[in-house]
Short mmCIF file of C-alpha atoms and ligand atoms in Angstrom, two decimals:
data_model
loop_
_atom_site.label_atom_id
_atom_site.label_comp_id
_atom_site.label_asym_id
_atom_site.label_seq_id
_atom_site.Cartn_x
_atom_site.Cartn_y
_atom_site.Cartn_z
CA MET A 7 0.11 0.14 0.00
CA PRO A 8 1.55 3.37 -1.05
CA ILE A 9 2.60 5.64 1.92
CA ASP A 10 1.80 9.44 2.58
CA ALA A 11 5.43 10.84 2.36
CA THR A 12 4.57 13.46 4.66
CA GLN A 13 3.96 11.29 7.72
CA PRO A 14 6.53 11.18 10.68
CA TYR A 15 9.41 8.74 10.41
CA ASP A 16 8.24 5.06 11.28
CA GLU A 17 10.80 3.27 13.49
CA SER A 18 9.16 -0.10 12.77
CA ASN A 19 9.36 0.09 9.03
CA ILE A 20 10.89 -2.73 7.33
CA PHE A 21 14.02 -1.20 6.31
CA ALA A 22 14.77 0.42 9.77
CA ARG A 23 14.47 -3.30 11.06
CA ILE A 24 17.29 -4.33 8.36
CA LEU A 25 19.39 -1.41 9.60
CA ARG A 26 19.00 -2.60 13.10
CA GLY A 27 19.98 -6.07 12.05
CA GLU A 28 16.56 -7.68 13.09
CA LEU A 29 15.89 -8.76 9.62
CA PRO A 30 18.21 -10.35 7.21
CA SER A 31 19.23 -8.72 3.95
CA GLU A 32 21.80 -9.61 1.28
CA THR A 33 24.37 -6.66 2.01
CA VAL A 34 25.85 -5.47 -1.13
CA TYR A 35 27.82 -2.49 0.76
CA GLU A 36 27.68 -0.33 3.61
CA ASP A 37 29.60 2.62 5.36
CA ASP A 38 28.69 5.30 7.96
CA TYR A 39 25.86 6.78 5.90
CA ALA A 40 24.63 3.99 3.74
CA LEU A 41 23.42 0.71 3.59
CA ALA A 42 22.92 -1.16 0.10
CA PHE A 43 21.45 -4.80 -0.28
CA ASN A 44 19.46 -6.47 -2.94
CA ASP A 45 15.86 -6.16 -3.52
CA ILE A 46 13.82 -9.21 -2.31
CA ARG A 47 12.01 -8.98 -5.45
CA PRO A 48 14.41 -7.79 -8.38
CA ALA A 49 12.94 -6.37 -11.16
CA ALA A 50 16.09 -6.43 -13.22
CA PRO A 51 19.34 -8.91 -13.02
CA THR A 52 20.79 -6.19 -10.89
CA HIS A 53 18.16 -4.60 -8.35
CA VAL A 54 19.95 -3.04 -5.34
CA LEU A 55 18.36 -0.86 -2.78
CA VAL A 56 20.47 1.91 -1.39
CA ILE A 57 19.31 3.41 1.97
CA PRO A 58 20.69 6.20 4.31
CA ARG A 59 21.25 4.89 7.94
CA GLY A 60 19.41 8.12 9.11
CA PRO A 61 15.62 8.29 9.69
CA TYR A 62 14.19 9.71 6.54
CA VAL A 63 10.92 8.89 4.82
CA SER A 64 11.76 9.91 1.69
CA TRP A 65 13.90 11.92 -0.73
CA ASP A 66 11.78 14.99 0.08
CA ASP A 67 12.32 14.67 3.83
CA PHE A 68 16.07 13.64 3.46
CA SER A 69 16.78 16.62 1.03
CA GLU A 70 15.13 18.91 3.91
CA ARG A 71 16.65 17.50 7.14
CA ALA A 72 19.75 15.51 6.41
CA SER A 73 23.01 17.03 7.12
CA ASP A 74 25.46 17.77 4.17
CA ALA A 75 27.78 15.02 5.29
CA GLU A 76 24.69 12.55 5.11
CA ILE A 77 23.64 13.81 1.64
CA ALA A 78 27.26 13.57 0.39
CA GLY A 79 27.93 10.12 2.03
CA PHE A 80 24.63 8.68 0.56
CA VAL A 81 25.03 10.20 -2.90
CA ARG A 82 28.73 8.66 -2.86
CA ALA A 83 27.47 5.28 -1.61
CA VAL A 84 24.80 5.13 -4.57
CA GLY A 85 27.52 5.74 -7.19
CA LYS A 86 29.95 3.17 -5.58
CA VAL A 87 27.33 0.37 -5.72
CA ALA A 88 26.90 1.13 -9.30
CA ARG A 89 30.48 1.14 -10.07
CA ASP A 90 31.19 -1.98 -8.03
CA LYS A 91 28.54 -3.74 -9.70
CA GLY A 92 29.99 -3.08 -13.01
CA LEU A 93 27.10 -0.95 -14.31
CA VAL A 94 28.91 2.45 -15.34
CA PRO A 95 29.22 0.95 -18.62
CA PRO A 96 26.78 -0.44 -19.89
CA GLY A 97 24.66 2.02 -18.07
CA TYR A 98 21.84 1.86 -15.22
CA ARG A 99 18.79 3.45 -13.82
CA LEU A 100 18.30 5.00 -10.63
CA LEU A 101 14.75 5.52 -9.12
CA ALA A 102 13.26 6.93 -5.95
CA ASN A 103 9.57 6.70 -5.42
CA VAL A 104 8.27 9.43 -2.87
CA GLY A 105 4.77 9.29 -1.67
CA ALA A 106 1.45 7.71 -3.03
CA ASP A 107 1.34 8.74 -6.66
CA SER A 108 4.81 7.28 -7.05
CA GLY A 109 3.75 3.77 -5.39
CA GLN A 110 6.37 4.36 -2.53
CA GLU A 111 5.72 1.45 -0.21
CA VAL A 112 8.50 1.41 2.44
CA PRO A 113 8.58 4.41 4.52
CA HIS A 114 12.40 5.07 4.65
CA LEU A 115 14.46 6.73 1.79
CA HIS A 116 15.68 4.15 -0.72
CA VAL A 117 17.23 4.76 -4.27
CA HIS A 118 16.56 1.72 -6.74
CA VAL A 119 19.68 0.77 -8.53
CA PHE A 120 18.67 -1.17 -11.78
CA GLY A 121 20.96 -2.66 -14.26
CA GLY A 122 22.31 -5.80 -16.27
CA LYS A 123 20.13 -5.58 -19.21
CA PRO A 124 18.53 -2.76 -21.35
CA LEU A 125 16.09 -1.29 -19.29
CA GLY A 126 13.46 0.04 -21.80
CA PRO A 127 11.45 3.11 -21.63
CA MET A 128 11.42 5.27 -18.59
CA LEU A 129 7.48 5.03 -17.92
CA ALA A 130 4.79 3.36 -19.78
CA ARG A 131 3.05 6.00 -21.76
P1 5GP B 206 9.19 1.27 -3.30
O1 5GP B 206 7.92 0.75 -4.01
O2 5GP B 206 8.79 1.59 -1.85
O3 5GP B 206 9.64 2.31 -4.01
O4 5GP B 206 9.98 0.02 -3.25
C1 5GP B 206 10.19 -0.99 -2.03
C2 5GP B 206 11.14 -2.36 -2.50
O5 5GP B 206 11.37 -2.77 -1.56
C3 5GP B 206 10.36 -2.90 -3.45
O6 5GP B 206 11.09 -3.17 -4.88
C4 5GP B 206 10.38 -4.44 -2.64
O7 5GP B 206 10.60 -5.69 -3.39
C5 5GP B 206 11.51 -4.17 -1.77
N1 5GP B 206 11.27 -4.89 -0.33
C6 5GP B 206 10.21 -4.77 0.31
N2 5GP B 206 10.32 -5.67 1.48
C7 5GP B 206 11.78 -6.05 1.58
C8 5GP B 206 12.34 -6.76 2.39
O8 5GP B 206 11.94 -7.27 3.43
N3 5GP B 206 13.84 -7.08 2.04
C9 5GP B 206 14.41 -6.78 0.70
N4 5GP B 206 15.57 -7.03 0.64
N5 5GP B 206 13.62 -5.65 -0.10
C10 5GP B 206 12.22 -5.42 0.27
#
């Protein structure tokens, strides 16, 4: 069920539980600012989710409240995951859903990193 991206951060969301080690995940990369792990229902041969360690609901919330260090660390982590996965060539796609119209389901900011095949048009027309 899509979320309302203006809601307060919910500490019980599934990605918060992964961050606390309460639920398993296939870690791809981690540092002080970010955790990256494989999506449980991959939509491409490579489908990694990159999340900030801090409690942010969405890109909107993160861009408004996160420190410059958190933002820089997170953005660098997304780029590193793509490089480490060998995606720079041939290319890849980033996606961050925000709120109901986007279909965002997990209320903790996550950037999807898709790659490993030609990804087709950006959106269905
Ligand atoms: P959203 O629709 O919010 O942008 O994307 C949420 C993503 O999280 C989906 O692609 C979904 O497959 C993934 N996901 C949901 N629950 C889990 C989980 O418990 N573990 C992992 N690794 N991915 C999950």
